mmCIF file of C-alpha atoms in Angstrom:
data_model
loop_
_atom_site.group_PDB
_atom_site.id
_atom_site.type_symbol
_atom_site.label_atom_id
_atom_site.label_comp_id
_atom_site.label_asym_id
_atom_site.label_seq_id
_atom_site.Cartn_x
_atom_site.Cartn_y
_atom_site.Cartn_z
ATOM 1 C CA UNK A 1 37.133 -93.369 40.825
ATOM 2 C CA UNK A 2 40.987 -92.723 41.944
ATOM 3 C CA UNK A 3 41.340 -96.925 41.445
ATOM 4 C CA UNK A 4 39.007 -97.201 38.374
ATOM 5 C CA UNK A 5 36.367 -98.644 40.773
ATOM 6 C CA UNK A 6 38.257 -101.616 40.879
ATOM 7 C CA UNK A 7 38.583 -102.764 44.663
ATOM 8 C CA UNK A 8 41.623 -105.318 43.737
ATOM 9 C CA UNK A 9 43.560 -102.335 42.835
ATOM 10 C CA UNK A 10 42.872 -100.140 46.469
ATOM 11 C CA UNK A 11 45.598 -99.895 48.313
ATOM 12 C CA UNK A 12 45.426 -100.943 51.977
ATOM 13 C CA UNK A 13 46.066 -97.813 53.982
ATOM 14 C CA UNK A 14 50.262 -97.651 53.668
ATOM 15 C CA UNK A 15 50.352 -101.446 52.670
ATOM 16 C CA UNK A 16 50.173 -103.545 49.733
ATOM 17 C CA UNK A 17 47.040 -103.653 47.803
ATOM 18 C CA UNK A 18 43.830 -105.810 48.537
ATOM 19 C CA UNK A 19 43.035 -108.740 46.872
ATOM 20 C CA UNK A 20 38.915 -108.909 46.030
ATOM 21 C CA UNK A 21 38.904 -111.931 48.345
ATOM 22 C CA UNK A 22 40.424 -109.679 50.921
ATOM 23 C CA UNK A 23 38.332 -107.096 50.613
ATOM 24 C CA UNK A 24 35.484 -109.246 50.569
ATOM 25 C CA UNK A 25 36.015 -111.003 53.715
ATOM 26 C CA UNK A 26 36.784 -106.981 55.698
ATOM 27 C CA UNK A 27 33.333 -106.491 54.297
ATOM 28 C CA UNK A 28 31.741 -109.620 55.471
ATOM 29 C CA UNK A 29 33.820 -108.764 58.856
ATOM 30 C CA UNK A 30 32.480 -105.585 59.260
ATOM 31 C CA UNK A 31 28.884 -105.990 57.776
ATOM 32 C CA UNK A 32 28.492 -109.020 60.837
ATOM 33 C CA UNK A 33 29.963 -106.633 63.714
ATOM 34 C CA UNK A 34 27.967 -104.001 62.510
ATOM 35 C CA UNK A 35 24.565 -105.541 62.480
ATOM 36 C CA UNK A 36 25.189 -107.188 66.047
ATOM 37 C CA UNK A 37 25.276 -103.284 66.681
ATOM 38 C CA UNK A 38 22.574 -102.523 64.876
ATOM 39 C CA UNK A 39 20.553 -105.091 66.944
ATOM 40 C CA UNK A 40 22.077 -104.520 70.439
ATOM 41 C CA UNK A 41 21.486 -100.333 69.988
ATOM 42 C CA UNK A 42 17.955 -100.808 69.599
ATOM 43 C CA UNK A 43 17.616 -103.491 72.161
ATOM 44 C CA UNK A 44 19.107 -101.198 74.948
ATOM 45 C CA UNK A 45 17.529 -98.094 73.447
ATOM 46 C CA UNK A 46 14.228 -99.661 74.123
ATOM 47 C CA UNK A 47 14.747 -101.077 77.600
ATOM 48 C CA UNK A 48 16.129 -97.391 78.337
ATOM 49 C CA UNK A 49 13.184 -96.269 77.332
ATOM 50 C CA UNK A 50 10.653 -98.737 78.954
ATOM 51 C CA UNK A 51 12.217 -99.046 82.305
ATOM 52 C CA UNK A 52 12.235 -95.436 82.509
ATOM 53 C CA UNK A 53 16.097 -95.064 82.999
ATOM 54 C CA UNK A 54 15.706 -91.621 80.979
ATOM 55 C CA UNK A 55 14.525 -89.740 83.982
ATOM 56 C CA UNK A 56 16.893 -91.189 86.505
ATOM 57 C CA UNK A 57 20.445 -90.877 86.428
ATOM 58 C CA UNK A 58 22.113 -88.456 84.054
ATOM 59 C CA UNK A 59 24.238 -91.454 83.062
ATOM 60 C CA UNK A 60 21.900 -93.429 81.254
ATOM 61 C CA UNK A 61 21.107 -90.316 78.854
ATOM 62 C CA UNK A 62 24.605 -90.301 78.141
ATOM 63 C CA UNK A 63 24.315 -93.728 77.294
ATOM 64 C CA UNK A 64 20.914 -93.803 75.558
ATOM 65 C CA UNK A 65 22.167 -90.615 72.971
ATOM 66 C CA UNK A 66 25.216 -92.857 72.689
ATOM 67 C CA UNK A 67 23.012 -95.644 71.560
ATOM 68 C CA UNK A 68 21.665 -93.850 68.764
ATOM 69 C CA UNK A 69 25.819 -92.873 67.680
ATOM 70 C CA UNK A 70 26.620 -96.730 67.653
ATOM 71 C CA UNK A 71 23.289 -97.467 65.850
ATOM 72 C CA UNK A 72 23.817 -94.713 62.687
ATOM 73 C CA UNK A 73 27.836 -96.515 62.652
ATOM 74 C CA UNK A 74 26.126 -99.853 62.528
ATOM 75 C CA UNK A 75 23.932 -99.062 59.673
ATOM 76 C CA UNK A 76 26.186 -97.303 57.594
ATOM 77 C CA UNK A 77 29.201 -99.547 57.807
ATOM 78 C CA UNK A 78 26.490 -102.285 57.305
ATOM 79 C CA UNK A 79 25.286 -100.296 53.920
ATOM 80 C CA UNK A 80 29.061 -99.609 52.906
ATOM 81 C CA UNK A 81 29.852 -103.399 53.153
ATOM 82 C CA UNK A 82 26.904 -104.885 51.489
ATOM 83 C CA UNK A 83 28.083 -102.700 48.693
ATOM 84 C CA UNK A 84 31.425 -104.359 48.480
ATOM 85 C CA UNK A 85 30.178 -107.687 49.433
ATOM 86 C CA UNK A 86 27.976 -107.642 46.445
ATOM 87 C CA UNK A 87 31.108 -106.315 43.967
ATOM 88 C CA UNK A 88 29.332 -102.970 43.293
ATOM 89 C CA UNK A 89 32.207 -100.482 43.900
ATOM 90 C CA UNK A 90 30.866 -97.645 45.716
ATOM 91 C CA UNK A 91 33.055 -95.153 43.798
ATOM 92 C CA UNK A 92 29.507 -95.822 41.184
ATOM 93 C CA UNK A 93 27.645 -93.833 44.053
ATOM 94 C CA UNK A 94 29.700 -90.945 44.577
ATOM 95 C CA UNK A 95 26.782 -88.438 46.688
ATOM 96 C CA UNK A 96 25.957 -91.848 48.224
ATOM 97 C CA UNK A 97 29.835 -92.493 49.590
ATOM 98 C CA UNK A 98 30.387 -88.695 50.473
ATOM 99 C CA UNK A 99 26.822 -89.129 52.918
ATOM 100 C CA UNK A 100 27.904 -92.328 54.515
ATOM 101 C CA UNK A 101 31.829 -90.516 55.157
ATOM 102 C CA UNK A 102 30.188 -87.260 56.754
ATOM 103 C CA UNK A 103 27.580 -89.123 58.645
ATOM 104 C CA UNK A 104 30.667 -91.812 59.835
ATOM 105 C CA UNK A 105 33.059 -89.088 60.426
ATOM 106 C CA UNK A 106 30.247 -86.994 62.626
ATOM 107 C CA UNK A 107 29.627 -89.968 64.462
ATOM 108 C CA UNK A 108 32.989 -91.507 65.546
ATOM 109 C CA UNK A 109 34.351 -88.775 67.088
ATOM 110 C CA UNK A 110 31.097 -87.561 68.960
ATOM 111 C CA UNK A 111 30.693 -91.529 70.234
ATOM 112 C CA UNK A 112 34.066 -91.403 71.619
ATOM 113 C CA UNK A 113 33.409 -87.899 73.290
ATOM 114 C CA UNK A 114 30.041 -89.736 74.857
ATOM 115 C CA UNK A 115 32.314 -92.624 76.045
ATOM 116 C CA UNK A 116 34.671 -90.131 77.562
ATOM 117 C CA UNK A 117 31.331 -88.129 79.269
ATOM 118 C CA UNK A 118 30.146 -91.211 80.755
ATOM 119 C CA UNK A 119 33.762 -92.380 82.643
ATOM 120 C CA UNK A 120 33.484 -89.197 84.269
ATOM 121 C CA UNK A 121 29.751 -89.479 84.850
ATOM 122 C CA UNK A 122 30.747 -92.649 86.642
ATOM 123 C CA UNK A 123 33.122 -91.496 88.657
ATOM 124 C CA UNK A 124 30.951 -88.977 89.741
ATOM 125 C CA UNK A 125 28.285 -91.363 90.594
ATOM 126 C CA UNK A 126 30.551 -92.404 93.797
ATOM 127 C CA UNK A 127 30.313 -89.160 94.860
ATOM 128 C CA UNK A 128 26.915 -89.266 94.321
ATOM 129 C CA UNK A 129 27.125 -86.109 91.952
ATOM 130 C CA UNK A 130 25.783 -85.309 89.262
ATOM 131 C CA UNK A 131 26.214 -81.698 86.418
ATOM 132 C CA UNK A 132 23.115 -79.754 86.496
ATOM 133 C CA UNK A 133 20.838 -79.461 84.188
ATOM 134 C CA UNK A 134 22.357 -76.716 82.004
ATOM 135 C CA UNK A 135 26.044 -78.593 82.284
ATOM 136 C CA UNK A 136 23.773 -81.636 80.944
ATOM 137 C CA UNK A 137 22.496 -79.549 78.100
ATOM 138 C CA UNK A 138 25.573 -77.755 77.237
ATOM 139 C CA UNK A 139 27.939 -81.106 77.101
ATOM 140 C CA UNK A 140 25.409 -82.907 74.709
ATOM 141 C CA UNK A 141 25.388 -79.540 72.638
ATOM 142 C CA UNK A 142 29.154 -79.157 72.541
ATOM 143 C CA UNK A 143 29.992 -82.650 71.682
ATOM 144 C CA UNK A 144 27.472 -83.247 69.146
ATOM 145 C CA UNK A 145 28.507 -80.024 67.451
ATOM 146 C CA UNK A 146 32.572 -80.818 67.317
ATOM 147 C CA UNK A 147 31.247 -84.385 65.464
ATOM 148 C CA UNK A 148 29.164 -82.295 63.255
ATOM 149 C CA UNK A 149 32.136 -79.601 62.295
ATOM 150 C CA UNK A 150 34.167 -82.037 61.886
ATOM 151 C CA UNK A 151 31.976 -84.021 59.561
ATOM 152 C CA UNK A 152 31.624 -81.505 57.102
ATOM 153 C CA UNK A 153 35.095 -79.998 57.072
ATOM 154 C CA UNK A 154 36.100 -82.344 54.320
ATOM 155 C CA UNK A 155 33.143 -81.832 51.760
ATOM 156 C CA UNK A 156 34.683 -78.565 51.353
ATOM 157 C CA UNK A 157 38.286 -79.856 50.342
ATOM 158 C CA UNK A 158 39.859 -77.354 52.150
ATOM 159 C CA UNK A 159 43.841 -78.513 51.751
ATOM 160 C CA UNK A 160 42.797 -81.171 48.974
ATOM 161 C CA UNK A 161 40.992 -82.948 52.027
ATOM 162 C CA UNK A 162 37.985 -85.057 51.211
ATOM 163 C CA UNK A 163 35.726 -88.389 50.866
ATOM 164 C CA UNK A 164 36.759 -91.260 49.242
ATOM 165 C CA UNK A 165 37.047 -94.877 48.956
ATOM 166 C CA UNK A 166 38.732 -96.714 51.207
ATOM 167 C CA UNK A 167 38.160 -100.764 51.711
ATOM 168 C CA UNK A 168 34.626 -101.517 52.654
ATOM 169 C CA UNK A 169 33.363 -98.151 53.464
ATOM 170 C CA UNK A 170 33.807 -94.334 52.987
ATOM 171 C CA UNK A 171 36.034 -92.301 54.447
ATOM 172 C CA UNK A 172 38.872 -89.090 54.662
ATOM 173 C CA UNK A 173 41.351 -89.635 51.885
ATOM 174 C CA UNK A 174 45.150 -90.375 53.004
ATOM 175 C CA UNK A 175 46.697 -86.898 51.746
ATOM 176 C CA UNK A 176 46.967 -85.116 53.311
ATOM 177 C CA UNK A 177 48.748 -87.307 55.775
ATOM 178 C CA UNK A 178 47.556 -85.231 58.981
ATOM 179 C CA UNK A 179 43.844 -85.395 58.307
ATOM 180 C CA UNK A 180 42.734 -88.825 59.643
ATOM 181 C CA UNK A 181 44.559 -88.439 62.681
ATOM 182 C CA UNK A 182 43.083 -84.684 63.147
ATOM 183 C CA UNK A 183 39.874 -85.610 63.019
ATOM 184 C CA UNK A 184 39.705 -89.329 64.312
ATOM 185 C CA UNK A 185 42.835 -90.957 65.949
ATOM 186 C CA UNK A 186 44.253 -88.041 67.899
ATOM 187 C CA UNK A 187 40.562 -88.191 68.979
ATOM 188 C CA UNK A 188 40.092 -91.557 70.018
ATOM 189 C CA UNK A 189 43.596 -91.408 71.559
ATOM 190 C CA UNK A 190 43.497 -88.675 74.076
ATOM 191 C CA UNK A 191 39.967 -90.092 75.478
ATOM 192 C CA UNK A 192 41.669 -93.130 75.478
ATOM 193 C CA UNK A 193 44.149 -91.905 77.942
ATOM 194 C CA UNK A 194 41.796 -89.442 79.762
ATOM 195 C CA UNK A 195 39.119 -92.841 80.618
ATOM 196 C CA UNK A 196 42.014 -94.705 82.063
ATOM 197 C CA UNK A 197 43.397 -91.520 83.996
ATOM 198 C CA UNK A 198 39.512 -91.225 85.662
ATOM 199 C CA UNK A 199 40.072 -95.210 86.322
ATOM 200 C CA UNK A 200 43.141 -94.605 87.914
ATOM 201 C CA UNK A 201 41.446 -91.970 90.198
ATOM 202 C CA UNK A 202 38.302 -93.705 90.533
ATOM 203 C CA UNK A 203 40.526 -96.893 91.860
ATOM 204 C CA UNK A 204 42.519 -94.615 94.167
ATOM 205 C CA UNK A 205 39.030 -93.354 95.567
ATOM 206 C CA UNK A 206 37.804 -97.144 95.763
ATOM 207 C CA UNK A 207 41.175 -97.805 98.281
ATOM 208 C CA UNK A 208 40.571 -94.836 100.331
ATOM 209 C CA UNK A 209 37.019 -95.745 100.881
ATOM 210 C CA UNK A 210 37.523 -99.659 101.109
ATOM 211 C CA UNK A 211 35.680 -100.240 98.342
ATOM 212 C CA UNK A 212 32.290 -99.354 99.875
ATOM 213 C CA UNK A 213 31.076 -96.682 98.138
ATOM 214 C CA UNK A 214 31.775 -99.498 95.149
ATOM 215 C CA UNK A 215 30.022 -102.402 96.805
ATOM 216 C CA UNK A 216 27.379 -100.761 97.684
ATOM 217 C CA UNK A 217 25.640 -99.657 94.507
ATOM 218 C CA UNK A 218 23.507 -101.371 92.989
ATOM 219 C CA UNK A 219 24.126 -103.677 89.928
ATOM 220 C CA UNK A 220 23.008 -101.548 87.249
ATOM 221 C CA UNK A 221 25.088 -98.904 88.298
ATOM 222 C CA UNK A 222 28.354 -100.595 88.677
ATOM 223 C CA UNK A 223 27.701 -101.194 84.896
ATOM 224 C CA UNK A 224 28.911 -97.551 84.881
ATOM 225 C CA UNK A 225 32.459 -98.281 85.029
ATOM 226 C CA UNK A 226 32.320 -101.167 82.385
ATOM 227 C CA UNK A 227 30.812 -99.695 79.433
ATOM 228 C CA UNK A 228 34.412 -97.319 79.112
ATOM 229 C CA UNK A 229 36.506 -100.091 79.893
ATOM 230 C CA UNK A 230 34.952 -102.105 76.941
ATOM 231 C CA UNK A 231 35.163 -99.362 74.623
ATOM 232 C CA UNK A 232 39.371 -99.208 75.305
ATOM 233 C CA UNK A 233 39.118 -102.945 74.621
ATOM 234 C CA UNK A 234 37.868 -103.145 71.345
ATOM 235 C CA UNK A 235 39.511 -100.204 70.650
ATOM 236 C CA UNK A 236 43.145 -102.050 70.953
ATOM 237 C CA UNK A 237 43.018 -103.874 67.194
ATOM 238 C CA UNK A 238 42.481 -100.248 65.451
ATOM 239 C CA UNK A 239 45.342 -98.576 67.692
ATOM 240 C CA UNK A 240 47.965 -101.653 66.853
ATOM 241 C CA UNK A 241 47.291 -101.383 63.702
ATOM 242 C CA UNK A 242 48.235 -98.169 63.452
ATOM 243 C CA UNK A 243 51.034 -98.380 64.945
ATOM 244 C CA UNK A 244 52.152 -101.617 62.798
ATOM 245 C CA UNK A 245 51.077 -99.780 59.447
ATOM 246 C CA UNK A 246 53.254 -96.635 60.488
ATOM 247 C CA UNK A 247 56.450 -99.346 60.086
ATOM 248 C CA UNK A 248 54.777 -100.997 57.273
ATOM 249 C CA UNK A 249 53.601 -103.993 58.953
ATOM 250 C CA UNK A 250 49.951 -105.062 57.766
ATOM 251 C CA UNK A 251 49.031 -108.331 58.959
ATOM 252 C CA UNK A 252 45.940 -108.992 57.173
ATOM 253 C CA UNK A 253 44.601 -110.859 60.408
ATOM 254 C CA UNK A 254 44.874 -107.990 62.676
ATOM 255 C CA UNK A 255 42.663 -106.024 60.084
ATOM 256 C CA UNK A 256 40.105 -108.498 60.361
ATOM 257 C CA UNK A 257 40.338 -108.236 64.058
ATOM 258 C CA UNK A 258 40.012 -104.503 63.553
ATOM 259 C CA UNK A 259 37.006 -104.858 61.303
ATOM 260 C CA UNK A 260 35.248 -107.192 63.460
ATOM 261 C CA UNK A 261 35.789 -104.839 66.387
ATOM 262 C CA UNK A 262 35.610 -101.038 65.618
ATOM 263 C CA UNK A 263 31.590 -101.096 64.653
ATOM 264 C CA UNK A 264 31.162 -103.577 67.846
ATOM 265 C CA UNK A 265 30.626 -100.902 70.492
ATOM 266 C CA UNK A 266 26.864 -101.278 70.639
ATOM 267 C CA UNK A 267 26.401 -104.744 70.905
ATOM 268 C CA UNK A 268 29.196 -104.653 73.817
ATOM 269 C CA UNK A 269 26.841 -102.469 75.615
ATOM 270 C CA UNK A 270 24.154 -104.189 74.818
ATOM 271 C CA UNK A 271 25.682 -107.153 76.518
ATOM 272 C CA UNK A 272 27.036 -104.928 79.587
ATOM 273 C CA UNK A 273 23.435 -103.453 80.062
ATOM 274 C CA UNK A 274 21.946 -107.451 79.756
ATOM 275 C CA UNK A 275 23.879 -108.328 82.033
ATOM 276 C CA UNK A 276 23.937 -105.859 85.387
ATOM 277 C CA UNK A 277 20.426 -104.349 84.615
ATOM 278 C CA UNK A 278 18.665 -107.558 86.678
ATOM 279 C CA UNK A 279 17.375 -108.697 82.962
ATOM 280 C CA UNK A 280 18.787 -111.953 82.975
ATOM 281 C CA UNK A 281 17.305 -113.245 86.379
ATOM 282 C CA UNK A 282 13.941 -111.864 85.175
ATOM 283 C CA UNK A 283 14.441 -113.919 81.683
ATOM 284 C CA UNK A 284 15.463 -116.972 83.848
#
């Protein structure tokens, strides 16, 4: 409603406005990414389920509740860019856009949290440690209530903060200036930087053991240490581009890139999971 529902006339973050072709192909971007998500979250859902993984290691709970994070981001930026894709602006659907903001901002922040859990949980896993049950409990409890919190903050508009349009899908408005990177990048940022501090001391603990400990687990769980590292790597598009938009640098390719990548999480897994969990010699 702030653009008169016309998507031509958004502004791009900081940057010049979108053109509807623009917009369109974000949406097609994002709408593809998402649905490989969509897919690959139910895929290794199910084989967490059916191989019994859920009763193992505390690791693959992290992962399976994870799972079900990537799979709600999956169908709501698929349900925010079919809207665009189809030229219905979804300023039409206000109740509709404030849902699919609050359920996207609850879920970002609690599936970086998860990633975050599960470096650790890896780490451990050398040690052959684990958190007890109650540690279990309370760090799903804690980290699913910050995303929650922090997904309703703005339908109160507490410091003009709230929902609104922005590109393909719903999210915080830009004033004030402080409130995306509150409740998302500052987020993302510092478990960005915590995951590859737990690498760093996971490597260090590799060296002094000779890599044995590493060598000799078995293949599934030396998927541990991948599913963090592939979260930093599709990570990298949203974090340059943030950097390039705060010098007013928006190279329409690089949001693309970013589009493609930030709903790709659980179809990376997916892949990760395919791949180590002994799946692929039994498909053979």
């Amino acid at each position: 409603a702030e653009y008169g529902g016309d998507l031509q006339n958004m502004p791009n973050e900081s940057c010049t406005p979108l053109s509807q072709p623009q917009t369109t192909i974000l949406a097609i971007a994002t709408v593809s990414s998402a649905s490989c998500t969509i897919v690959g979250s139910l895929f290794l859902a199910c084989n967490l389920v059916l191989l019994n993984k859920l009763r193992g290691v505390q690791f693959w709970r992290f992962l399976f509740v994870l799972c079900v994070l990537d799979f709600l981001v999956g169908f709501f930026v698929v349900y925010g860019g079919l809207v665009v894709v189809f030229a219905a602006p979804l300023s039409m659907f206000p109740n509709l856009c404030k849902a699919q903001a609050a359920i996207l901002q609850m879920v970002f922040p609690s599936s970086y949290s998860y990633v975050l859990i599960m470096s650790f949980s890896a780490y451990k896993s050398i040690k052959s440690e684990e958190w007890s049950k109650p540690t279990e409990i309370f760090i799903h409890c804690f980290f699913l209530s910050l995303g929650f919190v922090s997904g309703f903050i703005p339908l109160f508009q507490i410091d003009n903060m709230q929902y609104t349009v922005v590109g393909s899908w719903c999210w915080i408005s830009r004033e004030p200036l402080y409130a995306r990177f509150a409740f998302l990048y500052i987020w993302e940022w510092v478990s960005v930087i915590l995951i590859v501090s737990v690498r760093i001391k996971a490597w260090m603990t590799y060296r002094e053991q000779n890599m044995n400990v590493f060598l000799s687990l078995e293949s599934g769980d030396k998927s541990f240490f991948f599913y963090p590292f592939a979260w930093i790597l599709i990570s990298i598009p949203n974090t340059l581009n943030r950097v390039l938009q705060a010098f007013k640098i928006c190279p329409f390719s690089l949001q693309v890139l970013e589009a493609s990548c930030l709903p790709f999480q659980g179809a990376m897994n997916a892949i990760i999971f395919y791949y180590f969990s002994g799946l692929t010699h039994t498909f053979h």
